[in-house]
Short mmCIF file of N, CA and C in Angstrom, two decimals:
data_model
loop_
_atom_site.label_atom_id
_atom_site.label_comp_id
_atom_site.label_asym_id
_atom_site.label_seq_id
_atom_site.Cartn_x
_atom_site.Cartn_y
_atom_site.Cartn_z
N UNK Y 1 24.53 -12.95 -14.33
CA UNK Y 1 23.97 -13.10 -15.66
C UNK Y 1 22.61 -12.40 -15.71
N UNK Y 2 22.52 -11.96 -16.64
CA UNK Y 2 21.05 -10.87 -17.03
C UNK Y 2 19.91 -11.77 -17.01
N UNK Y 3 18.73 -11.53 -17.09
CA UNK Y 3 18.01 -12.30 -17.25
C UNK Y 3 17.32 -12.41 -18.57
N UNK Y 4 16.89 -13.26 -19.29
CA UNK Y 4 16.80 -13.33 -20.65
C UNK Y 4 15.47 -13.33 -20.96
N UNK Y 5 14.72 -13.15 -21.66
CA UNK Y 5 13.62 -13.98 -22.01
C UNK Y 5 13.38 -14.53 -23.60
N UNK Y 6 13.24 -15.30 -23.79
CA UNK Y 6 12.75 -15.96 -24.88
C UNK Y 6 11.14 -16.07 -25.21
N UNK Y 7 10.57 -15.53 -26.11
CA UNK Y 7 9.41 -15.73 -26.95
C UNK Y 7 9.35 -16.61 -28.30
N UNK Y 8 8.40 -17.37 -27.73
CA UNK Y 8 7.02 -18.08 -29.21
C UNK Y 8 6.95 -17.64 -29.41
N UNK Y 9 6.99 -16.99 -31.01
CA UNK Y 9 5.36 -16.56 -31.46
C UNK Y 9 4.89 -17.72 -31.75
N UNK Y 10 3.42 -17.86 -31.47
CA UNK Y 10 2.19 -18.88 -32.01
C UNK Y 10 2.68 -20.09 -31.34
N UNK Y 11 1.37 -21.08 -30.91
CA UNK Y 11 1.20 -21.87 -30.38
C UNK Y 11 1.33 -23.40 -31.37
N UNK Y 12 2.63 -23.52 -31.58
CA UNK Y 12 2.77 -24.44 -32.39
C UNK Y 12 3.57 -25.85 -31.36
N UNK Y 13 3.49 -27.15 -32.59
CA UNK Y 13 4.48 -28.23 -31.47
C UNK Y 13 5.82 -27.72 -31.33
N UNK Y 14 6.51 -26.99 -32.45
CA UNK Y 14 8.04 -26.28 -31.95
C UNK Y 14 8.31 -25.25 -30.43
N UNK Y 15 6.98 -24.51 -30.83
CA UNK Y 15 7.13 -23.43 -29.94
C UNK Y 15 7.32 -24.16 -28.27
N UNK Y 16 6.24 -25.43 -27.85
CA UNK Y 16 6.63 -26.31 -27.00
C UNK Y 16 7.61 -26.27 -26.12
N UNK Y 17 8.58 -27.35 -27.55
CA UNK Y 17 9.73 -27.74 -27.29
C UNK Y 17 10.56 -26.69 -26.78
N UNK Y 18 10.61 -25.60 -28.21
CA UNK Y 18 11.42 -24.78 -27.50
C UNK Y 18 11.07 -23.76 -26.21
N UNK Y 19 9.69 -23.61 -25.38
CA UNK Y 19 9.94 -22.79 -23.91
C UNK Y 19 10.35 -23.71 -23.52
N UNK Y 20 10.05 -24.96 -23.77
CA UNK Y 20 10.56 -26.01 -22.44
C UNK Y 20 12.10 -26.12 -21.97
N UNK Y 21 12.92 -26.09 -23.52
CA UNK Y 21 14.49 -26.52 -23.37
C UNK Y 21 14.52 -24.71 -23.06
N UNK Y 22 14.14 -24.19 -23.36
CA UNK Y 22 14.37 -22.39 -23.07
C UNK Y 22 14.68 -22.19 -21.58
N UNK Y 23 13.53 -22.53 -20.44
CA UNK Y 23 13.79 -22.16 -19.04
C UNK Y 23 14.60 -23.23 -18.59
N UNK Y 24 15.29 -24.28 -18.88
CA UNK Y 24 16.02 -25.04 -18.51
C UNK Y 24 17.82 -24.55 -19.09
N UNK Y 25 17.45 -23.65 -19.58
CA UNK Y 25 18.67 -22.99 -19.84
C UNK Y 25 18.85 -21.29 -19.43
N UNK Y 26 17.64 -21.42 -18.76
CA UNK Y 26 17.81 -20.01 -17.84
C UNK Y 26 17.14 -18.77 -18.48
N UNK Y 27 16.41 -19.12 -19.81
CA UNK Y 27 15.59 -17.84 -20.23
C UNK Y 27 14.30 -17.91 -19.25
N UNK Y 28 13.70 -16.77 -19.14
CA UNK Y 28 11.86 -16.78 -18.88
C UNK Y 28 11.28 -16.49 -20.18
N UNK Y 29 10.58 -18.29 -20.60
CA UNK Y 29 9.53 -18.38 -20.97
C UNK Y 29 8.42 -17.86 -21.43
N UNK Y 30 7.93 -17.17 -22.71
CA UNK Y 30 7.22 -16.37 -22.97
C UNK Y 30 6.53 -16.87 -24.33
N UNK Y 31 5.18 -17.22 -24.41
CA UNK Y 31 4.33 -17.29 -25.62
C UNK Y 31 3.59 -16.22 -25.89
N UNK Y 32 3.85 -15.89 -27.43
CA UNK Y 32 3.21 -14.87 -27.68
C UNK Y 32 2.19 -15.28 -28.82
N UNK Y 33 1.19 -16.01 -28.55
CA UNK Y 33 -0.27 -16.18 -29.31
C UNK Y 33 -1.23 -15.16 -29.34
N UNK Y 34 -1.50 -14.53 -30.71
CA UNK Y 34 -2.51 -13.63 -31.15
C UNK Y 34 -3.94 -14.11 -31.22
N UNK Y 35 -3.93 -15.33 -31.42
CA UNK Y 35 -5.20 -15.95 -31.87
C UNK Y 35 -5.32 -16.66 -30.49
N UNK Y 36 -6.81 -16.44 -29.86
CA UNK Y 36 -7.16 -17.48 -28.46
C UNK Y 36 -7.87 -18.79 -28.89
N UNK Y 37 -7.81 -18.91 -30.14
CA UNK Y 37 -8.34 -20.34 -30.29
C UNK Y 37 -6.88 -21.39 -30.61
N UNK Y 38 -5.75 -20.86 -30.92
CA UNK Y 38 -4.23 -21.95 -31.41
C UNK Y 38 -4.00 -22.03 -29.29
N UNK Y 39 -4.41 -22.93 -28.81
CA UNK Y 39 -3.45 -22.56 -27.91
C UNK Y 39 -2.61 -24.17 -27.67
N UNK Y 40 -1.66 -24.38 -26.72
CA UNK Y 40 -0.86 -25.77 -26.27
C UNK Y 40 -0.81 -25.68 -24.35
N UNK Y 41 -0.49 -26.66 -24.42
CA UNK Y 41 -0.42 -27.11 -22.96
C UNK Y 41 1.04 -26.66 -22.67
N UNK Y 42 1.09 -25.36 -21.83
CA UNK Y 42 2.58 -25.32 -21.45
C UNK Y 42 2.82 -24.92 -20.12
N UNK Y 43 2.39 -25.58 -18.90
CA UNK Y 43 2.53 -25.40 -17.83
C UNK Y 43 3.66 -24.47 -17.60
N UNK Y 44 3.34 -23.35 -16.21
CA UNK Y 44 3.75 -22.83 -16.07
C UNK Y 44 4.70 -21.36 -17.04
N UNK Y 45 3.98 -21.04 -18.26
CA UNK Y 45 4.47 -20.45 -19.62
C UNK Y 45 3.75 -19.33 -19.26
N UNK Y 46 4.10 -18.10 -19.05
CA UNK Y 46 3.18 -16.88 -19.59
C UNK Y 46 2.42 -16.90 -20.66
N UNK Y 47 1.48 -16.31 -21.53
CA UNK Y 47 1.11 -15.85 -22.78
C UNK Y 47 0.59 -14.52 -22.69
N UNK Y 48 0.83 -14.38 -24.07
CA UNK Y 48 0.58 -12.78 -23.97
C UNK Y 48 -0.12 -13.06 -25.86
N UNK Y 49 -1.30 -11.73 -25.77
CA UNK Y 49 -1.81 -12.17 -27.58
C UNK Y 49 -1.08 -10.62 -27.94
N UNK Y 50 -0.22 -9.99 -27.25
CA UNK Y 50 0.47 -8.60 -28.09
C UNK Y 50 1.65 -8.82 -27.54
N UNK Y 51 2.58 -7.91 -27.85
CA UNK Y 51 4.24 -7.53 -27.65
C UNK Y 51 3.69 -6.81 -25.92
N UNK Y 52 4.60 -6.65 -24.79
CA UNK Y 52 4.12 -6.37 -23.82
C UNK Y 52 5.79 -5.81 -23.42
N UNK Y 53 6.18 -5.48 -22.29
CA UNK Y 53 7.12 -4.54 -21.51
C UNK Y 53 8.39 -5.51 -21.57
N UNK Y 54 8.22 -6.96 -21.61
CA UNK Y 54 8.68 -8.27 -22.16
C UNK Y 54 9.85 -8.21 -23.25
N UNK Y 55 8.93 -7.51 -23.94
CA UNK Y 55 9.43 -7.48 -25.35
C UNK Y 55 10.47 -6.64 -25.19
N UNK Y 56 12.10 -6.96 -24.56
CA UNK Y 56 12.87 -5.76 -24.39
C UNK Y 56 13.92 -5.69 -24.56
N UNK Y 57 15.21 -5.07 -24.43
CA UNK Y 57 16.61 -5.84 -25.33
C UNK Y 57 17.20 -6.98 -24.92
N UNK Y 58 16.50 -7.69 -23.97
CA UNK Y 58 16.67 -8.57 -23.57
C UNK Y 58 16.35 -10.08 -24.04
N UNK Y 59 15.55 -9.68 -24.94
CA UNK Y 59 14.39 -11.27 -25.08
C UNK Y 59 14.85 -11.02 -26.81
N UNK Y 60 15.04 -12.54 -27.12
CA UNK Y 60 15.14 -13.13 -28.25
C UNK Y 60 13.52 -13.32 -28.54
N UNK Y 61 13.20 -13.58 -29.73
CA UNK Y 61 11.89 -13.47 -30.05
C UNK Y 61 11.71 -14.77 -31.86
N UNK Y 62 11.24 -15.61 -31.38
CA UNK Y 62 11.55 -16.97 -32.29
C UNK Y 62 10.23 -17.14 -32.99
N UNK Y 63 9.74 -16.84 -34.44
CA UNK Y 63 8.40 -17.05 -34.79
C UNK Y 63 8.49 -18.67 -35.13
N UNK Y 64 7.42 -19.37 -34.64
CA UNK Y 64 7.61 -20.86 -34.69
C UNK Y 64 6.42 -21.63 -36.08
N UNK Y 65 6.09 -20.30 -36.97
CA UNK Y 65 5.14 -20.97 -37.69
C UNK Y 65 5.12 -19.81 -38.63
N UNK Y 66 5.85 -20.39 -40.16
CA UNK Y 66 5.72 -19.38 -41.32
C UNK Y 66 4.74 -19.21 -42.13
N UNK Y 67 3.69 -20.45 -41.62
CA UNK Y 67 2.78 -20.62 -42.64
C UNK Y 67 1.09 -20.05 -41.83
N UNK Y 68 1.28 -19.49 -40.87
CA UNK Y 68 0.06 -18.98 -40.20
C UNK Y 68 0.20 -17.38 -40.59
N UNK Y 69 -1.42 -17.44 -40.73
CA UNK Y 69 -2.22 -16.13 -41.59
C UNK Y 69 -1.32 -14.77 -40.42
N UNK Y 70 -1.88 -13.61 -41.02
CA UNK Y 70 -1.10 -12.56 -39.40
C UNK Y 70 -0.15 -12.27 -39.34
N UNK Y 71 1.06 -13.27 -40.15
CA UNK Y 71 2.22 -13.05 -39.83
C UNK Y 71 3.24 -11.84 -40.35
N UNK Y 72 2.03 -10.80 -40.69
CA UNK Y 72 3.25 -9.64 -41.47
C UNK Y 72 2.60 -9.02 -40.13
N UNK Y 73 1.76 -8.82 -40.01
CA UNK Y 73 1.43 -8.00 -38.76
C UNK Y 73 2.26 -7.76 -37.36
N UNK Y 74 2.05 -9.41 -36.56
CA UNK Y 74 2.72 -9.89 -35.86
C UNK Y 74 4.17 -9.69 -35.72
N UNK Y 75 4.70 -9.81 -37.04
CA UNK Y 75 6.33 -9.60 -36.89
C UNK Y 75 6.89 -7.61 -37.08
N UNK Y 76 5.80 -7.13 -37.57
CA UNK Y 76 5.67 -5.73 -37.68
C UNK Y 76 6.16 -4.74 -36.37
N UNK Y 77 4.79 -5.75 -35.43
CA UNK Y 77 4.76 -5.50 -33.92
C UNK Y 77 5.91 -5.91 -33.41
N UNK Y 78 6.37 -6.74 -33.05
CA UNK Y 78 7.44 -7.24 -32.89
C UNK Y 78 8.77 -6.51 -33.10
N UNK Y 79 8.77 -5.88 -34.29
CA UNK Y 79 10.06 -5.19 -34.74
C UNK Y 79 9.94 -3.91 -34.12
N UNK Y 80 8.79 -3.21 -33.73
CA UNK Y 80 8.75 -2.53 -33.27
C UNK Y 80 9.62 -2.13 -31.71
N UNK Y 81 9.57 -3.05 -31.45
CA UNK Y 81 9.83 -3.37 -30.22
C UNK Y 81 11.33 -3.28 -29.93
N UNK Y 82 12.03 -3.35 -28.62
CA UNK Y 82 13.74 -3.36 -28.72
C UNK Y 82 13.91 -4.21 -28.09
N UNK Y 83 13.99 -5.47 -28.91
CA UNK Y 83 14.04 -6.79 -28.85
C UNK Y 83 15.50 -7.20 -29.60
N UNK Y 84 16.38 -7.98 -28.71
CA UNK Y 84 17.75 -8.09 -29.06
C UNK Y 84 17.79 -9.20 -30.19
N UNK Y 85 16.68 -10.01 -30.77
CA UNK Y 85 16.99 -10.51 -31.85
C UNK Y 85 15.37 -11.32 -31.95
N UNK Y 86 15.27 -11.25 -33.68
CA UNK Y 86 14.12 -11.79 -33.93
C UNK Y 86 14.56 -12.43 -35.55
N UNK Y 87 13.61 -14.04 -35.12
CA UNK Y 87 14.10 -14.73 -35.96
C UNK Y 87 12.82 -15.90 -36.54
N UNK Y 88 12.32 -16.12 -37.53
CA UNK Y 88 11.59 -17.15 -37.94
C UNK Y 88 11.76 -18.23 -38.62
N UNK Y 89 11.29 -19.27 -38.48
CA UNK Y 89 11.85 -20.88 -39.39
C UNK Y 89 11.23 -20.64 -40.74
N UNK Y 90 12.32 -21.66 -41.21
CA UNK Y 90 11.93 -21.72 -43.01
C UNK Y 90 13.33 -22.33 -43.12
N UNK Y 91 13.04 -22.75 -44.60
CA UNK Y 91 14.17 -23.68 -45.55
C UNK Y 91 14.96 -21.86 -46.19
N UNK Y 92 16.04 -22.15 -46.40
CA UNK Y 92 16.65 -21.27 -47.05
C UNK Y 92 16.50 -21.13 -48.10
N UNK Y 93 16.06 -22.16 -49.22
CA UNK Y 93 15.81 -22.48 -50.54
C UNK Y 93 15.24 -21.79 -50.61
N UNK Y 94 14.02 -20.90 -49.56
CA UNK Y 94 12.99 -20.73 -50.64
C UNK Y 94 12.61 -18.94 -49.67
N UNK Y 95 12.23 -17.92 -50.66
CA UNK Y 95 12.17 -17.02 -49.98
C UNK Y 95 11.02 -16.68 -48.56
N UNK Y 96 11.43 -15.93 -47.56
CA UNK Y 96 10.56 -16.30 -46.39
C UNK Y 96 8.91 -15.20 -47.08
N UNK Y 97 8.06 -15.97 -46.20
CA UNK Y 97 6.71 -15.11 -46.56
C UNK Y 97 6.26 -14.20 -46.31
N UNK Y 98 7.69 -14.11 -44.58
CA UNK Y 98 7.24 -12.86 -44.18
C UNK Y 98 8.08 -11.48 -44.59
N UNK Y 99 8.86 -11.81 -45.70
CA UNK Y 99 9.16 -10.56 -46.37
C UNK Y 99 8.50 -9.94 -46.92
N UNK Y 100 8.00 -10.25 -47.72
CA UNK Y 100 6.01 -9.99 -48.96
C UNK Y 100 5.00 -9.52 -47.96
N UNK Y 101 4.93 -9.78 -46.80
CA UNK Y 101 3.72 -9.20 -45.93
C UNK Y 101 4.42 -8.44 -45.04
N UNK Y 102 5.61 -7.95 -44.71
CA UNK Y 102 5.86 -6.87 -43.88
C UNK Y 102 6.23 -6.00 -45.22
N UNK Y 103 6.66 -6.20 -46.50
CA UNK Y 103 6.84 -4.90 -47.24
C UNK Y 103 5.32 -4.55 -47.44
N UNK Y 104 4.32 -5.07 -47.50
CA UNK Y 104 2.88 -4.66 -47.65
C UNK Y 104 2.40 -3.89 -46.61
N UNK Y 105 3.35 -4.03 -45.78
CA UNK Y 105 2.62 -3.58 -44.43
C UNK Y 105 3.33 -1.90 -44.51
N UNK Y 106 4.94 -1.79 -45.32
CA UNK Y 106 5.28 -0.94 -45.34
C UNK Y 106 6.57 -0.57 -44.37
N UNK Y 107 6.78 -1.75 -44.26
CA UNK Y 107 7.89 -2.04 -42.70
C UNK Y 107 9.06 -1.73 -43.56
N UNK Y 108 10.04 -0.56 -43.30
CA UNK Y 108 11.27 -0.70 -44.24
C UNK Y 108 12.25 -1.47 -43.93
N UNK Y 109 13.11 -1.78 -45.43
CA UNK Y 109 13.82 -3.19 -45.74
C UNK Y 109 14.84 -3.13 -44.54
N UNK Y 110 15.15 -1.92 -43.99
CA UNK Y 110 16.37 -2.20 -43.24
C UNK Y 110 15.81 -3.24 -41.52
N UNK Y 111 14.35 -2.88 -41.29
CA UNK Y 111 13.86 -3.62 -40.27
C UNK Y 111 13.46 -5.32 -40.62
N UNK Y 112 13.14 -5.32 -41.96
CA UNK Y 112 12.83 -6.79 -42.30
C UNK Y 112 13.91 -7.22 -42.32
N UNK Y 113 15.29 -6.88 -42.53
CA UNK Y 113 16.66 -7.32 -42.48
C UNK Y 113 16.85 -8.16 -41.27
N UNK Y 114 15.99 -7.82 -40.22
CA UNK Y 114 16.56 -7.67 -38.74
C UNK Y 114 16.09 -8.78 -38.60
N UNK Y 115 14.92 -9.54 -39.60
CA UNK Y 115 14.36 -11.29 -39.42
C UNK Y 115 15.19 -12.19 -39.96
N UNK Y 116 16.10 -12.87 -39.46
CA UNK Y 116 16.91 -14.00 -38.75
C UNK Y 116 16.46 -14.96 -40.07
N UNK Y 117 16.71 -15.64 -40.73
CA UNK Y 117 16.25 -17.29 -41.29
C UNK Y 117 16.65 -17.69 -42.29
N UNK Y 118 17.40 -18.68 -42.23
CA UNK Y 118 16.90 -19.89 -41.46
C UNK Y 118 17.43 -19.05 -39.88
N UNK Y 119 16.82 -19.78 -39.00
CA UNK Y 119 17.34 -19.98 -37.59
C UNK Y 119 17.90 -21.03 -37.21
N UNK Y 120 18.60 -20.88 -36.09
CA UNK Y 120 19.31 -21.79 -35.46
C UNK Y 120 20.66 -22.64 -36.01
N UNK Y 121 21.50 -23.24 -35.65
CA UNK Y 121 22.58 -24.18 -36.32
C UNK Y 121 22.05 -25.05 -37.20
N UNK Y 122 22.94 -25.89 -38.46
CA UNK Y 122 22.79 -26.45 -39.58
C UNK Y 122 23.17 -28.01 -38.94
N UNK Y 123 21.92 -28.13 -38.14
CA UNK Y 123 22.63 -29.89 -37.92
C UNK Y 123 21.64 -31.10 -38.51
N UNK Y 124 21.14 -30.34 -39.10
CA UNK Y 124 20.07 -31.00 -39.89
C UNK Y 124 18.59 -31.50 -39.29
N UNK Y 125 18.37 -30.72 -38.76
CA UNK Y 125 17.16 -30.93 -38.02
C UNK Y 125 15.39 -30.92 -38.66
N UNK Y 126 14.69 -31.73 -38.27
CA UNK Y 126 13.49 -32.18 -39.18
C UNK Y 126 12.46 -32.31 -37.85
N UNK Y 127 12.71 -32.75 -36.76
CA UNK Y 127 11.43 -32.86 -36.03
C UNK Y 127 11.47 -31.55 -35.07
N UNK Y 128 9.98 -31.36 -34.57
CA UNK Y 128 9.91 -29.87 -33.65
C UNK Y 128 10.95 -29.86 -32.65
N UNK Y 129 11.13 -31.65 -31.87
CA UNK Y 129 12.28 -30.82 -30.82
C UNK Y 129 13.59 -30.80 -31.16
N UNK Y 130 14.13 -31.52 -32.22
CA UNK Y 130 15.53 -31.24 -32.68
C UNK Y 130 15.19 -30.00 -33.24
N UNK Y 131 14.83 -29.22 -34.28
CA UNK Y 131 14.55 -27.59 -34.41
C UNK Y 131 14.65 -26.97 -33.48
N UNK Y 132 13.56 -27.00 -32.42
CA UNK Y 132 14.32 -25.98 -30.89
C UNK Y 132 15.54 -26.15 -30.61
N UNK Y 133 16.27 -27.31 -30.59
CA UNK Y 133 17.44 -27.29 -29.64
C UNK Y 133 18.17 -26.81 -30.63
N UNK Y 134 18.37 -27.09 -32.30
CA UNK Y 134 19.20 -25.97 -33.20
C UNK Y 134 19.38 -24.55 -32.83
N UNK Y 135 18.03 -24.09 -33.04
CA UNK Y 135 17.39 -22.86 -32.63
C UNK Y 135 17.90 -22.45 -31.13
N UNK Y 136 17.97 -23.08 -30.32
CA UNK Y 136 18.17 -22.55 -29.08
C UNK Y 136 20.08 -22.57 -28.94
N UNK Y 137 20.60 -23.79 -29.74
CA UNK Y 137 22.30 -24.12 -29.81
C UNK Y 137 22.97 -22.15 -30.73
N UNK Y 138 21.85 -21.82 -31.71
CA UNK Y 138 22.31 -20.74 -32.29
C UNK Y 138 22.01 -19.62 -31.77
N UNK Y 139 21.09 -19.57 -30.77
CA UNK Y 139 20.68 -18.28 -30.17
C UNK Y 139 21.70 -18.09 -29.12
N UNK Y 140 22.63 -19.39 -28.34
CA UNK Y 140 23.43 -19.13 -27.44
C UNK Y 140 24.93 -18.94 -28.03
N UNK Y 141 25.04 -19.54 -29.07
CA UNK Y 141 26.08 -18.85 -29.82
C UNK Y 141 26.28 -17.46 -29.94
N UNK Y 142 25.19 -17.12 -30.65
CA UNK Y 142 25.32 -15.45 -31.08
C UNK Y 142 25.26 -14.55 -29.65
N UNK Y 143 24.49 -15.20 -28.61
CA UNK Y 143 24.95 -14.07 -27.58
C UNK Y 143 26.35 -14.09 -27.01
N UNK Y 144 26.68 -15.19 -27.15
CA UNK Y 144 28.23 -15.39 -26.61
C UNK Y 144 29.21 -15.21 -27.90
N UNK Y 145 28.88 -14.42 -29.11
CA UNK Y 145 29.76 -14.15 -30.10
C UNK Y 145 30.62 -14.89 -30.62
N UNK Y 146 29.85 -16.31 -30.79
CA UNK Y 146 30.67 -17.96 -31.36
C UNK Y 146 29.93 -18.00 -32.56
N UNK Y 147 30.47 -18.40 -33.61
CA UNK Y 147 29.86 -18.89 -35.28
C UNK Y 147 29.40 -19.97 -34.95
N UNK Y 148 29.21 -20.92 -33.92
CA UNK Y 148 28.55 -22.24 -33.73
C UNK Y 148 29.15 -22.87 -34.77
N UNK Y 149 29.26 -24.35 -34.83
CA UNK Y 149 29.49 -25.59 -35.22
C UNK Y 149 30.68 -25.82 -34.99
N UNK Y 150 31.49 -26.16 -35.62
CA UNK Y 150 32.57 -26.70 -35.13
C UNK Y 150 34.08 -25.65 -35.93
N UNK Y 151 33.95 -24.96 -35.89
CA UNK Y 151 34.28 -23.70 -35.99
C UNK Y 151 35.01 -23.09 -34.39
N UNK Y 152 35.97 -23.54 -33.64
CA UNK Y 152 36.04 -23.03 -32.78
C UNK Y 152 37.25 -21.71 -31.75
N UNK Y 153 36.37 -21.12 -31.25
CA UNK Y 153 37.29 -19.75 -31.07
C UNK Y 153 37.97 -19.64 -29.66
N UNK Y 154 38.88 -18.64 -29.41
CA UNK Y 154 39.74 -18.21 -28.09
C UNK Y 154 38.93 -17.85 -26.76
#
């Protein structure tokens, strides 16, 4: 099996949860905080405040906070990158924010396409660590080419 890595962006209580259930399922662990004042306690976690060699078709890339300033930038960088999937939280209801700040930025629509959200499976999840484990139940779906839920294939 390849080796995976999974990225935070931003130092949030989701982001946590999810490196934690992340290397227990065999990704390496990766926070990617821009700002050195957001940080969390995540023993043993890399961080990085830019996209780094990391960032490669290998690593899923999970923004854990829609409502922090930066974020057209951040996901700009990010897309840049050949990163096998990038994805940020939000309600579906409502359009994401970081569409409006990567078209400002000038990022074309076919790369903002490439942001994921909602993320993760529909099991109704409300607290940070049920969100990771959605988030992490749909990220192992799609690499193993399963629609997740109960939907099941050959």
């Amino acid at each position: 099996m390849e080796t995976r890595t999974l990225v935070a962006v931003f130092a949030s209580p989701m982001a946590g949860f999810l490196l934690k259930y992340a290397a227990d399922l065999g990704y390496r662990p990766l926070l990617f905080e821009p700002d050195p004042e957001h940080q969390i306690d995540l023993a043993g976690v890399k961080r990085v405040t830019e996209p780094t060699a990391e960032f490669d078709e290998t690593a899923d890339v999970v923004v854990t906070d829609h409502h922090r300033d930066g974020i057209g930038p951040v996901l700009r960088d990010v897309l840049a990158c050949p990163v096998r999937w990038v994805g940020i939280i939000g309600s579906p209801r409502h359009r994401g924010p970081h569409i409006q700040a990567l078209t400002d930025l000038g990022v074309p629509a076919e790369e903002i396409a490439r942001v994921h959200r909602p993320i993760g499976l529909d099991i109704g999840s409300r607290t940070p660590p049920e969100i990771a484990i959605a988030t992490l139940a749909g990220l192992i779906a799609d690499r193993n080419h399963r629609p997740g839920g109960f939907e099941f294939g050959g």
